mmCIF file of C-alpha atoms in Angstrom:
data_model
loop_
_atom_site.group_PDB
_atom_site.id
_atom_site.type_symbol
_atom_site.label_atom_id
_atom_site.label_comp_id
_atom_site.label_asym_id
_atom_site.label_seq_id
_atom_site.Cartn_x
_atom_site.Cartn_y
_atom_site.Cartn_z
ATOM 1 C CA MET A 1 -38.143 86.513 -4.876
ATOM 2 C CA ALA A 2 -40.334 86.293 -1.746
ATOM 3 C CA THR A 3 -37.421 86.674 0.680
ATOM 4 C CA ASP A 4 -36.297 89.881 -1.006
ATOM 5 C CA LYS A 5 -39.847 91.270 -0.782
ATOM 6 C CA ALA A 6 -39.989 90.419 2.932
ATOM 7 C CA GLN A 7 -36.698 92.239 3.487
ATOM 8 C CA ARG A 8 -38.059 95.301 1.701
ATOM 9 C CA SER A 9 -41.306 95.339 3.714
ATOM 10 C CA ILE A 10 -41.983 96.722 7.173
ATOM 11 C CA PHE A 11 -44.882 96.305 9.574
ATOM 12 C CA VAL A 12 -46.476 99.518 10.818
ATOM 13 C CA GLY A 13 -48.624 99.277 13.946
ATOM 14 C CA ASN A 14 -50.457 101.583 16.347
ATOM 15 C CA ILE A 15 -51.774 103.672 13.445
ATOM 16 C CA PRO A 16 -54.507 106.103 14.513
ATOM 17 C CA TYR A 17 -57.824 105.112 12.931
ATOM 18 C CA ASP A 18 -58.376 108.568 11.419
ATOM 19 C CA VAL A 19 -55.081 108.652 9.459
ATOM 20 C CA THR A 20 -55.430 108.067 5.720
ATOM 21 C CA GLU A 21 -53.293 105.820 3.582
ATOM 22 C CA ALA A 22 -52.258 108.907 1.579
ATOM 23 C CA LYS A 23 -50.925 110.574 4.751
ATOM 24 C CA LEU A 24 -48.993 107.422 5.679
ATOM 25 C CA ARG A 25 -47.528 107.192 2.172
ATOM 26 C CA GLU A 26 -46.403 110.810 2.523
ATOM 27 C CA ILE A 27 -44.688 110.111 5.866
ATOM 28 C CA PHE A 28 -43.011 106.870 4.802
ATOM 29 C CA SER A 29 -41.870 108.185 1.419
ATOM 30 C CA LYS A 30 -39.680 110.734 3.226
ATOM 31 C CA VAL A 31 -37.285 107.833 3.865
ATOM 32 C CA GLY A 32 -37.256 106.721 0.223
ATOM 33 C CA PRO A 33 -39.333 105.419 -2.676
ATOM 34 C CA ILE A 34 -42.295 103.210 -1.684
ATOM 35 C CA THR A 35 -43.447 100.319 -3.849
ATOM 36 C CA THR A 36 -46.734 99.745 -1.957
ATOM 37 C CA PHE A 37 -48.453 100.758 1.264
ATOM 38 C CA ARG A 38 -51.400 98.728 2.500
ATOM 39 C CA LEU A 39 -53.634 99.419 5.476
ATOM 40 C CA VAL A 40 -55.461 96.395 6.888
ATOM 41 C CA PHE A 41 -59.233 96.689 7.291
ATOM 42 C CA ASP A 42 -61.742 94.588 9.219
ATOM 43 C CA LYS A 43 -63.682 92.456 6.718
ATOM 44 C CA GLU A 44 -66.977 92.784 8.570
ATOM 45 C CA THR A 45 -67.000 96.465 9.531
ATOM 46 C CA GLY A 46 -64.716 97.902 6.843
ATOM 47 C CA LYS A 47 -62.925 99.923 9.513
ATOM 48 C CA PRO A 48 -59.117 100.060 9.739
ATOM 49 C CA LYS A 49 -57.484 97.670 12.197
ATOM 50 C CA GLY A 50 -54.702 100.108 13.115
ATOM 51 C CA TYR A 51 -51.845 98.469 11.257
ATOM 52 C CA GLY A 52 -50.458 98.089 7.773
ATOM 53 C CA PHE A 53 -47.443 97.203 5.653
ATOM 54 C CA CYS A 54 -45.056 99.382 3.700
ATOM 55 C CA GLU A 55 -42.836 97.971 0.964
ATOM 56 C CA TYR A 56 -39.821 99.941 -0.173
ATOM 57 C CA ILE A 57 -37.873 99.742 -3.410
ATOM 58 C CA ASP A 58 -34.861 98.101 -1.719
ATOM 59 C CA THR A 59 -33.729 96.587 1.585
ATOM 60 C CA GLU A 60 -31.463 99.521 2.461
ATOM 61 C CA THR A 61 -34.407 101.923 2.385
ATOM 62 C CA ALA A 62 -36.524 99.534 4.472
ATOM 63 C CA GLN A 63 -33.719 99.297 7.030
ATOM 64 C CA SER A 64 -33.491 103.089 7.113
ATOM 65 C CA ALA A 65 -37.239 103.303 7.749
ATOM 66 C CA LEU A 66 -36.922 100.804 10.616
ATOM 67 C CA ARG A 67 -34.210 102.956 12.203
ATOM 68 C CA ASN A 68 -35.641 106.396 11.526
ATOM 69 C CA LEU A 69 -39.415 106.049 11.779
ATOM 70 C CA ALA A 70 -39.774 103.912 14.908
ATOM 71 C CA ASN A 71 -41.923 105.696 17.511
ATOM 72 C CA SER A 72 -42.750 108.522 15.098
ATOM 73 C CA ASP A 73 -45.677 110.436 16.534
ATOM 74 C CA ILE A 74 -48.850 110.596 14.443
ATOM 75 C CA ASN A 75 -51.851 112.292 16.063
ATOM 76 C CA GLY A 76 -50.427 111.633 19.511
ATOM 77 C CA ARG A 77 -49.683 107.938 18.952
ATOM 78 C CA PRO A 78 -46.193 106.462 18.533
ATOM 79 C CA LEU A 79 -45.949 104.149 15.528
ATOM 80 C CA ARG A 80 -44.673 100.624 16.115
ATOM 81 C CA ILE A 81 -42.394 99.642 13.279
ATOM 82 C CA GLY A 82 -40.759 96.279 12.638
ATOM 83 C CA PRO A 83 -39.786 93.814 9.925
ATOM 84 C CA ALA A 84 -42.775 92.346 8.081
ATOM 85 C CA THR A 85 -42.103 88.670 8.676
ATOM 86 C CA GLY A 86 -45.396 86.787 9.060
ATOM 87 C CA GLU A 87 -45.240 85.306 12.545
ATOM 88 C CA GLN A 88 -44.104 88.544 14.194
ATOM 89 C CA HIS A 89 -47.533 89.949 13.538
ATOM 90 C CA VAL A 90 -49.401 87.214 15.321
ATOM 91 C CA ILE A 91 -50.603 88.565 18.628
ATOM 92 C CA PRO A 92 -49.315 86.220 21.315
ATOM 93 C CA GLN A 93 -52.080 84.556 23.263
ATOM 94 C CA PRO A 94 -51.721 84.189 27.011
ATOM 95 C CA GLU A 95 -50.659 80.764 28.086
ATOM 96 C CA ILE A 96 -53.526 78.974 29.780
ATOM 97 C CA THR A 97 -52.714 76.335 32.314
ATOM 98 C CA VAL A 98 -55.377 73.983 33.496
ATOM 99 C CA PRO A 99 -54.967 72.920 37.100
ATOM 100 C CA GLN A 100 -54.422 69.214 37.446
ATOM 101 C CA PRO A 101 -56.329 67.304 40.090
ATOM 102 C CA VAL A 102 -54.304 66.568 43.165
ATOM 103 C CA THR A 103 -54.029 62.912 43.947
ATOM 104 C CA THR A 104 -52.898 61.688 47.270
ATOM 105 C CA THR A 105 -52.185 58.217 48.476
ATOM 106 C CA VAL A 106 -53.438 57.344 51.854
ATOM 107 C CA PRO A 107 -51.211 54.767 53.546
ATOM 108 C CA GLN A 108 -53.063 51.638 54.486
ATOM 109 C CA SER A 109 -53.106 50.762 58.160
ATOM 110 C CA VAL A 110 -50.706 48.120 59.232
ATOM 111 C CA LYS A 111 -52.588 45.188 60.838
#
C-alpha cells in the first residue's frame, strides 16, 4: 500500500556531501530496522544533492526517527528530517509579481 510506505518513510536533508550512504544507514538504524535508504544524486554530475529518503519497517519506527533524529549533527551540519510526502520536498519558489501599468484618467475640461 503506497500510503503505508509513505508513512514509513522520512525525508533527510542537509546531508554533508562527504557522508556515505553506509554511514547514514548506521545512524538511522539506531532507531530501528531500515527497509531502504536512498541518497539522491545529480544526474549530470553524479554528485550527491545533499538529501535522501529512509524507509523503516513500520510507522512507529519512522515516527521515532522523526522525533529523535531531527537536528542530529553530522560533520557539523544539523540534519533536517521530515515526513516523506512528495510536495513537502519541492523547494518553494519566490512569488514574482509583475508591476501593472498605472492608468490615470485625465478629466476633460468643461467648456
